[in-house]
Amino acid sequence: MLAGATLFALSAMPALAQDQTATTTSAQADSNDQGGLGEIIVTAQRRETNLQQTPISISVLSTEALQDRHVQSLFNLADGTVPSLRVATFEARQSALTIGIRGIVPYDQNQTARDGGVSVYIDGVALGKTQGLNAALFDIERIEVLKGPQGTLFGRNTEGGALSMVTKAPTGEFGARMTAGIGNYGSRNADIHLDLPAFFNIALKFDGVYQHQDATVKDPLAGSVGWNYYDRKGGRAAARWTPFDGLTADFSYDYAKDDNTPQFSQLINYNPNNYTVGSYTPAGGALGTTLYLPGTATACGGTITVAQAAAGRLPCVAPLAPAVGVHPGRQKVADVGVPQQPSVDITHGFTSNLKYKVAPGLELRSITAWRGVSTDQWDNSGGPERSTYAPNANFSRYSLSFLKQHQFSQEFQAVGSFDQFDFVLGAYYFTEHATEYAATPLSNQWNAAGTAYTIRSPIIDSSVTGNISSANSGYQPYAPSCNNTLAATVPQFTNSCQFITRASKAWDHNYSAFGNLTFSPEGTGLHFTAGGRFTKDKRRGALYVVNNAVQGFTFENSISRFDPMFNISYDATQDVHLYAKYSTGFRAGGANDRSQSFNAFGPESVKSYEIGAKMDFFDHHARFNIAGYIMDRSNTQFDFDLFDTAATITLPNGTAVPNPTNGAHIEQTQNAGNTKIRGIEADLTVKPMAGLTLSASYAYTYWKAPSAVNPLTGGLPQQLYIVYTPKNAASGAIDYVLPLTIANGANLRLHLDANYASSQYSFQLEPTKTDPSFVVNGRIALADIKMNDSAQVTLSLWARNLFDNTYIYRRSNANSSPVYNYNGSTLVSTNYGGILGDYANFNPPRTFGAEASVKF
């Protein structure tokens, strides 16, 4: 029953043409003369073709699809709009997104010196970093999701796929659209789009956007913003110059600012493995920082060596602070107030896109772009939920990161057709420079009993408390009273109040050439395509600060490789099209800037085998597409990490003292083996009557990951996991358009979509799964009400997560089990000091609102 229900609850809607489908310019395929599903023109192969005859796996979200689902940023696609596309925040942060396709989902690409497995494009320009991806979307014409390696068609190599956003170009005719809306949680939004009449063959277009939402989880600390807050604004100017027939020159500049706070991380259980809960007060003694077996003066817990365990020292865990509660359901107000100011992401860039039609069968193209992104990250989402309690101990890890990146890219293309051949040739250059530094101060301090707390000063007076250290640091960047000895060799940290846990910089230079050639023998219905991509990628970097000390760690990584692609397609009938495809791709190597030494890791690569069929039935009133694929990934890049969440450490004599590295996060990336991924994707679109469209999509994904030894702890191999990849995912929609002759030509538009995903892993080293998810979105609109000959008004009501379903989308049990320390494969000690319980992030609650828009 569940399989049948989910297959019907599938996705796409008229605005979605999934799997083998490709670019469409409207939410629905235009009806044919008999009222069925019309032909959709696509550009997935860099030329206009019929969607059903295009042997490429791609899903498309049109303007109307985005409106119906109230998609304001890419994070809104996390509900599973496209089943094989997985979108999540990195950790709890809205400021950076994790984007994966077909099981190629990175855990942590939020760094200076590494790539993702899926490339994100804006108007053909690859974005080098995940920071800033959650900015407000400008006037989007469509979002294309291409699945599998795409190096022979797109400029940047991708192994999992590509997400391509295409904005609306200037029309050269006067037109204006304005939208304003309000909703719950103090949300409000507005956008304006203005097209000016062409003059001297120049058309101009201007876009402005504003989006705001108050926090959905409140912070008890006065002056703090709370969690899941955002305030986005931006603008875009575009120009299209057509000096003579055959030449089109598009230029654009965009700027976006996104102020946001992370999702809230909450404690959903305490001591789930039922270890003995120790006491900080020994029998007959005074309160201290050492744990004792209850009612005794026998010390327990902490870090227990093999010898201590043999001598009888027993494990125990710290008690839960009385001020902290366990909340298995979504919280509305945090138990403990912590400083939480908004992160600030700024993205901006200039793009030049030239197209020159040399002859009827040949067009030359150039895409030139410069882009930049900066992120000031302020993430205090964990509070006391991710670190243990000790009397008078500091707590609440404030994760700070300050990144700047700029990139330049140049792409040339030649797209042509002659006789029975079609071809695409391209050359691509990409370079980027990124710098980042980070700190993880503890912002709060418990009282002795854990019943109250104080906020630590964000600024240190070094004349009173001494130089900046791990135990004596603030969280504001700079102040004259802060004396940081790091400044003597790294002047950028003069008067820094932060204990700098890391600082890194990296450069990347990528050169490539790619192409496709298709041969279609006349009268056979067969199409043979061969393509390839040659890439040379050179990356270098330096990790020059670790734990507030100057270091000289550097790395260089260079690779040259060729990736082929072969595709055979067959037009079995006018309405049945079959294809088979083989392709390869890779993700370049790099270095992990959360590591202690910046060791380089190598590239990973994938071989992809795919077959598919696309079929129209019942005089084009039904459309069914299906694809199956096998992907074998070699030298998979896995991230091994170690969080230090213990409030105290145990000295060799058994005494517990404050832990100077509480809150530290160490991570190391290795090529850990081979991964197998298998999948099936299916779409069904039915138009049983005029105005009614039913759509459904389903994705099944099977994967098998290797086991490997954690290089940070040693020991035996442990199972690794692919994150954010549900075995079953489905999405479906009902769209109905009813003309209203009594309302001056208006339409009543009804939309309802449902999205499901089975449970999945959210951390590469943890066997704990998230909850299954089920989210329903809806919109009802009275559209295109004619006010006069030139003005039309649309009034709408919308809701996301209509039934306010609650589920955990990220869950960690890292703080529920001890940490085992090995010397090779020999156990040395077991640390119980960080055991607290599972923490989790919940999906956003129900949001709803009303909008009014007018267009001229």
PDB file of C-alpha atoms in Angstrom, residues 150-153 424 512-517 529-535 561-566 584:
ATOM      1  CA  GLN A 150      27.497  16.494 -17.390  1.00  0.00           C
ATOM      2  CA  GLY A 151      31.041  17.432 -18.384  1.00  0.00           C
ATOM      3  CA  THR A 152      30.494  17.131 -22.136  1.00  0.00           C
ATOM      4  CA  LEU A 153      27.769  19.800 -22.146  1.00  0.00           C
ATOM      5  CA  VAL A 424      28.816  21.100 -29.436  1.00  0.00           C
ATOM      6  CA  SER A 512      39.174  22.020 -19.961  1.00  0.00           C
ATOM      7  CA  ALA A 513      37.917  21.251 -23.440  1.00  0.00           C
ATOM      8  CA  PHE A 514      34.722  19.349 -24.130  1.00  0.00           C
ATOM      9  CA  GLY A 515      32.462  18.314 -26.970  1.00  0.00           C
ATOM     10  CA  ASN A 516      29.570  16.225 -28.298  1.00  0.00           C
ATOM     11  CA  LEU A 517      28.937  14.884 -31.794  1.00  0.00           C
ATOM     12  CA  THR A 529      26.372  10.460 -29.816  1.00  0.00           C
ATOM     13  CA  ALA A 530      29.982  10.480 -28.679  1.00  0.00           C
ATOM     14  CA  GLY A 531      31.500  13.089 -26.434  1.00  0.00           C
ATOM     15  CA  GLY A 532      34.423  13.742 -24.199  1.00  0.00           C
ATOM     16  CA  ARG A 533      36.015  16.152 -21.816  1.00  0.00           C
ATOM     17  CA  PHE A 534      39.680  16.783 -21.091  1.00  0.00           C
ATOM     18  CA  THR A 535      40.350  18.516 -17.778  1.00  0.00           C
ATOM     19  CA  ARG A 561      42.146  13.282 -17.143  1.00  0.00           C
ATOM     20  CA  PHE A 562      39.751  12.501 -19.969  1.00  0.00           C
ATOM     21  CA  ASP A 563      36.085  11.635 -19.416  1.00  0.00           C
ATOM     22  CA  PRO A 564      34.144  10.044 -22.290  1.00  0.00           C
ATOM     23  CA  MET A 565      30.404   9.867 -22.987  1.00  0.00           C
ATOM     24  CA  PHE A 566      28.482   7.617 -25.382  1.00  0.00           C
ATOM     25  CA  THR A 584      32.205   9.277 -16.514  1.00  0.00           C
TER      26      THR A 584
END
